[in-house]
Coordinates of C-alpha atoms in Angstrom, one line a residue:
M1 CA 0.0 0.0 0.0
S2 CA 2.8 2.4 0.9
S3 CA 4.6 1.7 -2.3
T4 CA 1.5 2.6 -4.3
L5 CA 1.1 5.9 -2.5
E6 CA 4.8 6.6 -3.1
Q7 CA 4.4 5.9 -6.8
L8 CA 1.3 8.2 -7.0
D9 CA 3.1 10.9 -5.1
A10 CA 6.1 10.7 -7.4
Y11 CA 3.8 10.9 -10.5
L12 CA 2.0 13.9 -9.2
A13 CA 5.3 15.6 -8.3
S14 CA 6.6 15.0 -11.8
L15 CA 3.4 16.2 -13.4
L16 CA 3.3 19.5 -11.4
S17 CA 6.9 20.2 -11.9
D18 CA 6.3 20.8 -15.5
W19 CA 3.1 22.8 -14.9
S20 CA 3.0 26.3 -16.4
L21 CA 0.7 29.0 -17.5
S22 CA 0.2 27.5 -20.9
T23 CA -0.8 24.2 -19.2
T24 CA -3.3 25.9 -17.1
L25 CA -4.9 27.6 -20.1
L26 CA -5.0 24.4 -22.1
T27 CA -6.7 22.6 -19.2
L28 CA -9.3 25.3 -18.8
A29 CA -10.0 25.2 -22.5
L30 CA -10.5 21.5 -22.4
I31 CA -12.9 21.7 -19.4
A32 CA -14.8 24.5 -21.1
L33 CA -15.0 22.5 -24.3
V34 CA -16.6 19.6 -22.5
A35 CA -18.8 21.6 -20.1
Y36 CA -20.2 24.2 -22.5
P37 CA -22.5 21.9 -24.5
I38 CA -23.8 20.4 -21.2
I39 CA -24.5 23.7 -19.5
Y40 CA -25.7 25.6 -22.6
Q41 CA -27.8 23.1 -24.7
Y42 CA -28.8 24.6 -28.0
E43 CA -31.0 21.8 -29.3
P44 CA -34.5 23.0 -30.4
D45 CA -37.4 22.0 -28.2
T46 CA -38.8 19.8 -31.0
H47 CA -37.5 18.4 -34.2
P48 CA -37.9 20.9 -37.1
L49 CA -39.4 18.1 -39.4
L50 CA -42.3 17.9 -37.0
L51 CA -43.1 21.5 -37.7
A52 CA -42.6 21.1 -41.4
R53 CA -45.6 18.8 -41.9
Q54 CA -48.2 19.4 -39.1
S55 CA -51.3 17.9 -40.7
S56 CA -52.3 14.8 -42.7
A57 CA -54.0 15.3 -46.1
A58 CA -56.4 12.9 -47.8
P59 CA -54.9 11.3 -50.9
I60 CA -57.9 12.4 -53.1
R61 CA -60.2 15.4 -53.3
N62 CA -63.4 16.5 -54.9
K63 CA -63.8 19.0 -57.6
N64 CA -63.7 22.6 -56.4
E65 CA -62.5 21.4 -53.0
S66 CA -59.1 20.9 -51.5
A67 CA -58.1 17.6 -49.9
A68 CA -59.4 17.1 -46.3
Y69 CA -56.8 17.8 -43.7
R70 CA -56.6 16.2 -40.3
S71 CA -54.5 16.0 -37.2
P72 CA -51.5 13.6 -37.5
E73 CA -53.1 11.9 -34.5
T74 CA -56.1 10.8 -36.6
P75 CA -54.8 10.6 -40.2
Y76 CA -57.0 9.9 -43.2
G77 CA -58.5 6.4 -43.0
T78 CA -58.9 6.4 -39.2
T79 CA -61.8 7.5 -37.1
L80 CA -61.8 11.0 -35.7
K81 CA -61.6 11.3 -31.9
S82 CA -65.2 11.2 -30.5
G83 CA -64.9 11.0 -26.7
L84 CA -63.0 10.5 -23.5
N85 CA -62.5 6.7 -23.7
V86 CA -64.3 6.2 -20.3
K87 CA -63.9 2.6 -19.1
D88 CA -66.3 0.9 -16.7
A89 CA -65.1 -0.2 -13.3
G90 CA -63.4 -3.5 -13.5
A91 CA -62.9 -3.4 -17.3
P92 CA -59.7 -5.0 -18.6
R93 CA -56.9 -2.5 -19.3
W94 CA -56.9 -3.4 -23.0
A95 CA -60.7 -3.0 -23.4
G96 CA -61.9 0.0 -25.3
G97 CA -63.8 2.7 -23.5
K98 CA -67.0 4.7 -24.3
D99 CA -67.2 8.3 -25.4
G100 CA -68.9 9.4 -22.2
D101 CA -70.6 12.7 -21.5
L102 CA -70.2 15.6 -19.1
R103 CA -71.3 13.5 -16.2
D104 CA -68.2 11.4 -16.6
V105 CA -66.1 14.5 -16.3
W106 CA -67.4 15.2 -12.8
R107 CA -67.2 11.5 -11.9
E108 CA -63.6 11.6 -12.7
V109 CA -63.2 14.6 -10.4
Q110 CA -64.9 12.6 -7.6
R111 CA -62.4 9.8 -8.1
G112 CA -59.6 12.0 -6.9
G113 CA -58.0 10.7 -3.8
Q114 CA -59.4 7.2 -4.3
Q115 CA -57.6 4.0 -5.2
G116 CA -57.5 3.4 -9.0
E117 CA -57.8 0.2 -10.9
D118 CA -54.0 -0.2 -10.9
G119 CA -53.8 0.1 -7.1
K120 CA -52.4 3.6 -7.2
E121 CA -54.1 6.6 -5.7
V122 CA -55.9 8.8 -8.2
P123 CA -54.5 12.4 -7.9
R124 CA -56.9 14.9 -6.3
G125 CA -57.2 18.3 -8.0
L126 CA -58.3 21.4 -6.1
I127 CA -61.1 23.8 -7.1
M128 CA -60.7 27.3 -5.6
T129 CA -62.2 30.7 -6.0
V130 CA -60.1 33.9 -6.0
L131 CA -61.9 36.7 -4.1
G132 CA -60.4 40.2 -4.2
K133 CA -56.7 40.8 -4.0
E134 CA -55.7 38.1 -1.5
E135 CA -58.5 35.9 -0.4
V136 CA -58.6 32.4 -1.9
V137 CA -61.4 30.0 -1.0
E138 CA -60.8 26.2 -1.5
H139 CA -63.9 24.2 -2.2
D140 CA -64.5 20.6 -1.0
I141 CA -65.3 18.2 -3.9
V142 CA -67.9 16.5 -1.7
D143 CA -69.6 19.8 -0.9
I144 CA -69.7 20.7 -4.6
S145 CA -71.2 17.3 -5.4
K146 CA -73.9 17.9 -2.9
E147 CA -74.6 21.3 -4.3
I148 CA -74.9 19.8 -7.8
G149 CA -77.5 17.4 -6.5
I150 CA -79.4 20.0 -4.5
I151 CA -79.6 22.5 -7.3
G152 CA -80.4 19.9 -9.9
R153 CA -83.3 18.5 -7.9
H154 CA -84.5 22.1 -7.1
L155 CA -84.7 23.0 -10.8
K156 CA -86.2 19.7 -11.9
D157 CA -88.8 19.7 -9.1
A158 CA -89.8 23.2 -10.3
G159 CA -90.5 21.8 -13.7
V160 CA -87.7 23.7 -15.4
K161 CA -86.5 22.4 -18.8
K162 CA -84.0 25.1 -20.0
V163 CA -81.8 26.9 -17.5
A164 CA -80.1 30.1 -18.6
I165 CA -76.8 30.9 -16.8
Y166 CA -75.9 34.6 -16.4
L167 CA -72.9 34.5 -14.1
P168 CA -69.2 35.4 -14.1
N169 CA -66.7 32.5 -13.8
S170 CA -67.5 30.8 -10.6
V171 CA -68.0 27.4 -8.9
E172 CA -71.8 28.1 -9.2
Y173 CA -71.4 28.4 -12.9
L174 CA -69.8 24.9 -13.2
S175 CA -72.1 23.4 -10.6
T176 CA -75.1 24.5 -12.7
V177 CA -73.7 23.0 -15.9
F178 CA -73.1 19.7 -14.2
A179 CA -76.5 19.8 -12.4
C180 CA -78.1 20.2 -15.8
A181 CA -76.1 17.2 -17.1
F182 CA -77.1 14.9 -14.2
Y183 CA -80.8 15.9 -14.2
G184 CA -81.6 16.1 -17.9
L185 CA -81.8 19.9 -18.2
T186 CA -80.6 22.2 -21.0
P187 CA -78.1 24.8 -19.8
I188 CA -78.0 28.1 -21.8
L189 CA -74.7 29.9 -21.6
L190 CA -75.5 33.7 -21.8
P191 CA -72.6 36.1 -22.4
Y192 CA -71.9 38.2 -19.3
N193 CA -71.9 41.9 -18.9
Q194 CA -74.5 42.6 -21.6
P195 CA -77.2 45.3 -21.8
H196 CA -80.4 44.3 -20.0
A197 CA -82.5 44.5 -23.2
K198 CA -80.2 42.0 -24.9
I199 CA -80.4 39.5 -22.1
Y200 CA -84.2 39.7 -22.1
D201 CA -84.2 39.1 -25.8
L202 CA -81.9 36.1 -25.5
L203 CA -84.0 34.6 -22.7
N204 CA -87.1 34.8 -24.9
S205 CA -85.4 33.6 -28.1
T206 CA -83.9 30.6 -26.4
G207 CA -87.1 29.7 -24.5
A208 CA -85.5 29.7 -21.1
D209 CA -87.9 28.9 -18.2
G210 CA -85.2 29.1 -15.5
L211 CA -82.4 31.6 -14.8
I212 CA -79.4 31.4 -12.5
C213 CA -78.2 35.0 -12.2
A214 CA -75.7 37.0 -10.1
A215 CA -77.7 38.9 -7.6
G216 CA -78.5 42.5 -8.6
N217 CA -77.3 42.2 -12.2
L218 CA -80.8 42.3 -13.7
P219 CA -83.8 44.2 -12.3
L220 CA -86.4 41.8 -11.0
D221 CA -89.4 43.7 -12.3
G222 CA -87.8 44.0 -15.7
L223 CA -87.3 40.2 -15.9
A224 CA -90.9 39.6 -14.8
K225 CA -92.4 41.9 -17.4
S226 CA -90.0 41.2 -20.4
C227 CA -89.7 37.5 -20.0
P228 CA -93.1 35.9 -19.5
K229 CA -91.9 32.4 -20.1
L230 CA -89.5 32.6 -17.2
D231 CA -90.8 30.6 -14.2
V232 CA -87.9 30.2 -11.8
L233 CA -85.2 32.7 -10.9
T234 CA -82.3 31.8 -8.6
W235 CA -80.0 34.6 -7.3
V236 CA -76.3 33.8 -6.7
V237 CA -75.3 36.1 -3.9
E238 CA -71.7 37.0 -2.8
S239 CA -70.8 36.1 0.8
T240 CA -70.5 39.8 1.7
S241 CA -74.2 40.5 0.6
R242 CA -75.9 37.5 2.1
H243 CA -77.2 39.5 5.1
M244 CA -79.7 41.2 2.8
D245 CA -83.1 39.8 1.9
W246 CA -83.0 38.6 -1.8
N247 CA -86.2 36.5 -1.6
G248 CA -88.5 39.5 -2.5
S249 CA -91.0 38.9 -5.2
P250 CA -91.7 41.3 -8.1
G251 CA -94.9 43.2 -8.6
A252 CA -98.3 42.0 -9.7
A253 CA -97.1 41.9 -13.4
S254 CA -94.7 39.1 -12.5
G255 CA -97.2 36.2 -13.1
T256 CA -95.8 33.0 -11.7
L257 CA -92.1 33.9 -11.4
K258 CA -90.6 32.1 -8.4
V259 CA -87.6 33.7 -6.7
S260 CA -85.0 31.8 -4.6
V261 CA -81.5 32.3 -3.4
W262 CA -78.7 29.8 -4.2
H263 CA -77.1 29.7 -0.7
D264 CA -80.5 29.4 1.0
V265 CA -81.6 26.5 -1.2
V266 CA -78.2 24.7 -0.6
A267 CA -78.1 25.4 3.2
S268 CA -81.6 24.1 3.7
K269 CA -80.7 20.6 2.4
M270 CA -76.9 20.4 2.8
S271 CA -77.0 18.4 6.1
T272 CA -79.1 15.6 4.5
A273 CA -77.8 15.7 1.0
S274 CA -75.7 12.9 -0.4
P275 CA -72.6 13.4 -2.7
D276 CA -73.8 10.5 -4.8
L277 CA -75.3 11.7 -8.0
P278 CA -77.6 9.8 -10.4
T279 CA -76.0 7.0 -12.4
N280 CA -76.3 6.8 -16.2
E281 CA -78.8 4.0 -15.8
E282 CA -81.2 5.6 -13.3
G283 CA -80.7 9.2 -14.2
A284 CA -82.2 11.3 -17.0
A285 CA -80.5 11.3 -20.3
P286 CA -78.3 14.4 -20.6
A287 CA -79.9 17.2 -22.6
D288 CA -78.2 19.5 -25.1
L289 CA -76.2 22.6 -24.2
I290 CA -77.1 26.0 -25.9
S291 CA -74.2 28.4 -26.5
V292 CA -74.7 32.1 -27.4
W293 CA -71.9 33.4 -29.6
Q294 CA -71.8 37.1 -29.0
P295 CA -69.5 39.3 -31.1
T296 CA -67.3 41.8 -29.3
D297 CA -69.7 44.6 -30.3
P298 CA -72.9 44.1 -28.2
N299 CA -74.9 45.8 -30.9
Q300 CA -74.3 42.9 -33.3
Q301 CA -76.7 40.0 -33.4
P302 CA -75.5 36.9 -31.6
E303 CA -75.5 33.4 -33.0
I304 CA -77.3 30.7 -30.9
V305 CA -75.9 27.2 -31.3
T306 CA -77.0 23.9 -29.8
F307 CA -74.4 21.4 -28.8
T308 CA -74.9 17.8 -27.8
H309 CA -72.8 16.1 -25.1
R310 CA -71.1 14.2 -27.9
N311 CA -69.9 17.4 -29.3
L312 CA -68.5 18.6 -26.0
V313 CA -66.7 15.5 -24.9
A314 CA -65.2 15.1 -28.4
A315 CA -63.9 18.6 -28.2
T316 CA -62.6 18.1 -24.7
A317 CA -60.7 14.9 -25.6
A318 CA -59.2 16.5 -28.7
L319 CA -57.9 19.5 -26.6
I320 CA -56.3 17.2 -24.1
S321 CA -54.4 15.3 -26.8
A322 CA -53.6 18.4 -28.8
L323 CA -50.7 19.1 -26.4
P324 CA -47.6 16.9 -26.7
L325 CA -47.4 14.3 -23.9
R326 CA -44.8 16.2 -21.8
Q327 CA -46.9 19.4 -22.0
R328 CA -50.3 18.0 -21.2
L329 CA -52.3 19.0 -18.2
T330 CA -51.5 17.0 -15.1
S331 CA -52.3 17.0 -11.4
A332 CA -49.3 19.2 -10.9
D333 CA -50.9 22.1 -12.9
M334 CA -53.2 24.9 -11.7
V335 CA -55.4 26.2 -14.5
L336 CA -56.9 29.6 -14.4
P337 CA -59.5 30.6 -17.0
A338 CA -59.0 34.3 -17.5
A339 CA -61.6 34.4 -20.2
S340 CA -65.4 33.8 -19.9
L341 CA -66.7 30.2 -19.6
T342 CA -69.4 31.2 -22.0
H343 CA -67.0 30.4 -24.9
T344 CA -67.0 26.7 -25.6
Y345 CA -63.2 26.7 -26.1
V346 CA -62.7 28.0 -22.5
L347 CA -65.3 25.7 -21.2
C348 CA -63.9 22.6 -22.8
Q349 CA -60.4 23.5 -21.7
T350 CA -61.8 23.7 -18.2
F351 CA -63.4 20.3 -18.6
A352 CA -60.1 19.0 -19.7
A353 CA -58.4 20.4 -16.6
L354 CA -61.0 18.7 -14.4
F355 CA -60.8 15.4 -16.2
T356 CA -57.0 15.3 -15.9
H357 CA -57.2 16.2 -12.2
A358 CA -55.5 19.5 -12.5
S359 CA -56.3 22.2 -9.9
L360 CA -58.7 24.9 -11.1
A361 CA -58.8 28.5 -10.0
L362 CA -61.8 30.6 -10.8
T363 CA -62.1 34.4 -10.7
S364 CA -65.1 36.6 -11.4
V365 CA -62.9 39.2 -13.1
A366 CA -62.2 36.9 -16.0
G367 CA -63.3 38.3 -19.3
P368 CA -62.0 40.0 -22.5
G369 CA -59.2 42.5 -21.9
V370 CA -58.7 41.7 -18.2
E371 CA -55.1 42.2 -17.1
L372 CA -53.3 38.9 -16.1
A373 CA -51.8 40.6 -13.1
K374 CA -55.3 41.2 -11.7
A375 CA -56.7 37.9 -12.7
T376 CA -53.9 36.0 -11.0
R377 CA -53.9 37.8 -7.7
G378 CA -53.6 35.4 -4.8
V379 CA -52.7 32.3 -6.9
S380 CA -49.8 31.2 -9.1
P381 CA -51.3 29.2 -12.0
T382 CA -49.1 27.2 -14.4
V383 CA -51.7 27.4 -17.2
V384 CA -53.8 30.4 -18.1
I385 CA -56.6 30.5 -20.7
A386 CA -56.6 34.1 -21.9
S387 CA -58.6 36.1 -24.4
P388 CA -56.8 37.7 -27.4
E389 CA -57.9 41.1 -26.1
T390 CA -55.9 40.4 -22.9
L391 CA -52.7 39.4 -24.8
A392 CA -52.9 42.2 -27.3
A393 CA -53.1 44.7 -24.4
M394 CA -50.3 43.1 -22.6
H395 CA -48.1 43.1 -25.7
Q396 CA -48.7 46.8 -26.3
K397 CA -47.9 47.6 -22.6
E398 CA -44.7 45.5 -22.4
T399 CA -43.4 46.6 -25.8
A400 CA -43.7 50.2 -24.7
G401 CA -41.7 49.4 -21.6
I402 CA -38.6 48.4 -23.6
T403 CA -36.9 51.8 -23.9
S404 CA -33.1 51.4 -23.2
A405 CA -30.5 50.0 -25.5
A406 CA -29.6 47.3 -23.0
Q407 CA -33.2 46.1 -23.0
R408 CA -33.3 46.0 -26.8
V409 CA -30.1 44.0 -26.9
G410 CA -31.5 41.5 -24.3
K411 CA -34.7 41.1 -26.3
Y412 CA -32.7 40.6 -29.5
T413 CA -30.7 37.7 -27.9
H414 CA -34.0 36.1 -26.9
D415 CA -35.5 36.6 -30.3
Q416 CA -32.5 34.7 -31.7
A417 CA -33.1 31.9 -29.3
M418 CA -36.7 31.7 -30.4
S419 CA -35.7 31.7 -34.0
A420 CA -33.5 28.7 -33.3
G421 CA -36.5 26.8 -31.9
R422 CA -36.0 27.0 -28.2
M423 CA -37.4 28.9 -25.3
P424 CA -34.8 31.3 -23.9
T425 CA -33.5 30.7 -20.4
D426 CA -33.8 33.0 -17.4
G427 CA -30.3 34.4 -17.3
W428 CA -29.2 37.1 -14.9
L429 CA -29.2 39.7 -17.7
F430 CA -32.9 39.0 -18.5
K431 CA -33.9 39.0 -14.8
F432 CA -32.3 42.4 -14.5
L433 CA -34.0 43.7 -17.6
A434 CA -37.2 41.7 -17.4
P435 CA -40.5 43.5 -18.2
S436 CA -43.3 43.7 -15.7
A437 CA -45.2 40.8 -17.2
H438 CA -42.4 38.5 -16.1
T439 CA -41.8 39.9 -12.6
T440 CA -45.5 39.8 -11.5
K441 CA -47.5 36.7 -10.8
P442 CA -48.0 34.1 -12.0
G443 CA -44.5 33.0 -11.0
K444 CA -44.5 29.5 -12.5
L445 CA -46.6 30.1 -15.6
R446 CA -45.6 27.6 -18.3
L447 CA -48.5 27.7 -20.8
I448 CA -51.0 30.2 -22.2
L449 CA -53.9 29.1 -24.2
T450 CA -55.6 31.7 -26.4
F451 CA -58.0 31.8 -29.3
D452 CA -59.4 33.7 -32.2
R453 CA -63.2 33.9 -32.6
I454 CA -64.3 33.8 -36.2
G455 CA -66.5 36.9 -37.1
A456 CA -66.5 38.2 -33.5
G457 CA -64.1 41.1 -33.9
S458 CA -61.2 39.6 -31.9
P459 CA -57.9 41.5 -32.2
A460 CA -55.3 39.8 -34.4
L461 CA -52.4 38.2 -32.8
S462 CA -49.5 38.0 -35.2
S463 CA -46.7 35.5 -34.9
T464 CA -44.3 38.4 -34.0
M465 CA -46.7 39.4 -31.1
L466 CA -46.9 35.8 -29.9
S467 CA -43.1 35.4 -30.0
D468 CA -42.7 38.6 -28.0
L469 CA -45.3 37.4 -25.5
R470 CA -43.4 34.2 -25.0
I471 CA -40.4 36.2 -24.1
F472 CA -42.3 38.6 -21.8
T473 CA -44.2 35.9 -19.9
R474 CA -41.6 33.1 -20.2
A475 CA -44.5 30.8 -21.2
R476 CA -45.3 28.8 -24.3
I477 CA -48.4 29.9 -26.1
C478 CA -51.0 27.9 -28.1
Y479 CA -53.2 29.9 -30.6
A480 CA -56.5 28.3 -31.5
L481 CA -59.1 29.0 -34.1
T482 CA -62.7 28.8 -32.8
A483 CA -66.1 29.1 -34.5
A484 CA -69.6 29.4 -33.3
S485 CA -70.8 26.0 -34.7
V486 CA -67.7 24.1 -33.4
A487 CA -67.3 23.0 -29.8
G488 CA -63.8 23.7 -28.5
A489 CA -61.4 24.5 -31.4
V490 CA -61.2 24.0 -35.1
A491 CA -57.3 24.0 -35.0
Q492 CA -54.6 24.8 -32.4
S493 CA -51.0 25.7 -33.0
N494 CA -48.2 23.4 -31.8
V495 CA -46.9 24.4 -28.4
F496 CA -43.3 24.2 -29.7
D497 CA -43.9 26.3 -32.8
Y498 CA -42.0 29.6 -32.2
R499 CA -41.6 30.6 -35.8
R500 CA -42.1 34.2 -36.8
D501 CA -43.6 35.6 -40.0
D502 CA -43.4 39.2 -41.2
G503 CA -46.5 41.3 -41.0
M504 CA -49.2 42.1 -38.5
Q505 CA -51.8 39.7 -39.8
H506 CA -53.1 36.8 -37.8
S507 CA -50.6 34.1 -37.0
H508 CA -51.4 30.6 -38.2
F509 CA -53.5 28.2 -36.1
G510 CA -51.6 25.0 -36.5
S511 CA -53.2 21.7 -37.5
P512 CA -56.8 20.7 -37.0
V513 CA -57.6 19.1 -33.7
S514 CA -58.1 15.3 -33.7
C515 CA -62.0 15.6 -33.7
I516 CA -62.2 17.9 -36.7
E517 CA -61.6 17.5 -40.5
V518 CA -60.9 20.7 -42.4
K519 CA -61.0 21.6 -46.1
V520 CA -61.3 24.7 -48.2
V521 CA -63.8 25.1 -51.1
G522 CA -64.2 27.6 -53.8
K523 CA -66.5 28.5 -56.7
E524 CA -63.9 29.9 -59.0
G525 CA -62.6 26.5 -60.1
D526 CA -59.8 24.3 -59.1
G527 CA -57.0 26.9 -59.5
K528 CA -56.8 28.0 -55.9
V529 CA -58.2 25.0 -54.0
G530 CA -56.0 22.6 -55.9
A531 CA -52.8 24.6 -55.4
A532 CA -49.9 23.5 -53.2
Q533 CA -51.3 26.0 -50.6
P534 CA -55.1 25.7 -51.2
E535 CA -57.2 28.8 -50.6
G536 CA -61.0 29.0 -50.2
E537 CA -63.8 29.1 -47.7
I538 CA -63.1 27.0 -44.6
V539 CA -65.4 24.0 -44.2
V540 CA -65.3 21.7 -41.2
S541 CA -66.9 18.4 -40.2
G542 CA -66.4 15.9 -37.3
P543 CA -67.8 14.9 -33.9
A544 CA -67.4 18.4 -32.4
V545 CA -69.4 20.2 -35.1
S546 CA -73.0 21.1 -34.1
G547 CA -75.6 19.2 -36.1
G548 CA -73.1 16.5 -37.1
K549 CA -72.8 17.8 -40.7
E550 CA -70.3 19.8 -42.7
V551 CA -70.4 23.5 -41.8
R552 CA -69.1 26.4 -43.8
L553 CA -67.4 28.9 -41.4
G554 CA -68.0 31.9 -43.7
V555 CA -64.3 32.9 -43.8
R556 CA -61.6 32.4 -46.3
G557 CA -58.5 30.4 -45.2
T558 CA -55.5 28.6 -46.5
V559 CA -53.6 25.5 -45.6
R560 CA -49.9 26.3 -45.7
E561 CA -47.2 24.1 -47.0
D562 CA -46.4 23.1 -43.5
G563 CA -50.0 21.9 -43.0
C564 CA -51.0 24.8 -40.7
L565 CA -54.4 26.5 -41.1
G566 CA -54.5 30.2 -41.4
Y567 CA -56.5 33.2 -42.8
V568 CA -56.0 34.4 -46.3

């Protein structure tokens, strides 16, 4: 042993005796050569070839039509995604599941914390409400299940068939939707913050005989006089106003309008209520859901569309799988809808969060144009569903805040990283020069989901704006195309697609989701629809389309060479 140590000591002495400055520099260079690729990895986030061909085209086409384009997940010749693949208890792992409906979404929420078929505990997601600047209220899943049963029986016993929902984003909003699903009622999603006359008109045109409304948002006498078909009105009262009497009845002109208060109805039966909800066998068949597509301008006429549960679960399943596996929603995520649940894209993304056991934060300030800093007070979501108005306003504000030469240099380096296909890292220079969108909550934001509404007057989000917003927020962004007659989305961009195009027109919308088939048609012949980048009116079909037939969206689009759908 001593001889070995003596030999090692002699070897080290010989090595160090010849050590010089040049040897030191050479050693440092070798270490840097090995360490640099490890510390600073410049590989793109996804393979460039995956972005070069993002959709699958049919091998044939009809005259005056382009080929039909689909998601690579469901290429031509396979069936489009139609549901959530819900499996019965005790079914073999290899057995196929059923499409399911919205009741299965809530049943999956109820499974949280229980032991699964594989013996592992099912993750439990949280549902919380953000109140004011700091207060966050966490809701018990068992209590929400009881509320769903109580409100569902309350409406059904009153003889209600169609229930209009005029609420901001809240637990009561979702509870009403699920109560309608379990008790065979038709929910009507009314756009929030509209003139009273428009709400009266929508209530009459949709045939609503029940209304769940935020207390004080509509005058009681006006409802009674303008909506003679309305039989039941339930006020949802904030906790700070529950000391007031909201059970008053309107004047003699009200007819048979019955007024109740949500928290009174729930409190009277909560102690005896069961969290067990009707099963598919003993419960009523789920009715349709009616969505009101209101353009940004309240003076424009809305479009009223009826969706089946098949439409909604197909859209929800497609939105879940539209994200790559390592970016999908999990129980580690907290999802915050900063846009109104009235839009089916936001609603289906919320269903996706519930079905995947992600935590859900709801805030009543959600809506078009709301600042993310206000919407995320008190919570730190990892995923935000934001309106294009919100992101356009944020881009304008943050771009105006870049004034110094150092900030421009810092942004340029991050633009170069985005062009190379990777999200820039949070180096010390960026932290020093970071705009306010990055330094305010949410602190762990990883993904923003946004959308364009066809014909609704949404502001355009260009690829340059989206690239800048990725830098400002340090989050990846998916941009979806939505339409009134399609539940969820028509198409949604790849989460790793950071490419920029010149101009301020709309960015592309990626490939069709896996429940939708897209083509473009034209009357001017095969010249444009048969080109390498076909142009024409966008036509969609699939399980998420209302009515189950092909629908023309009334807007001209193109399928680019990379298979992405965009406006002309």
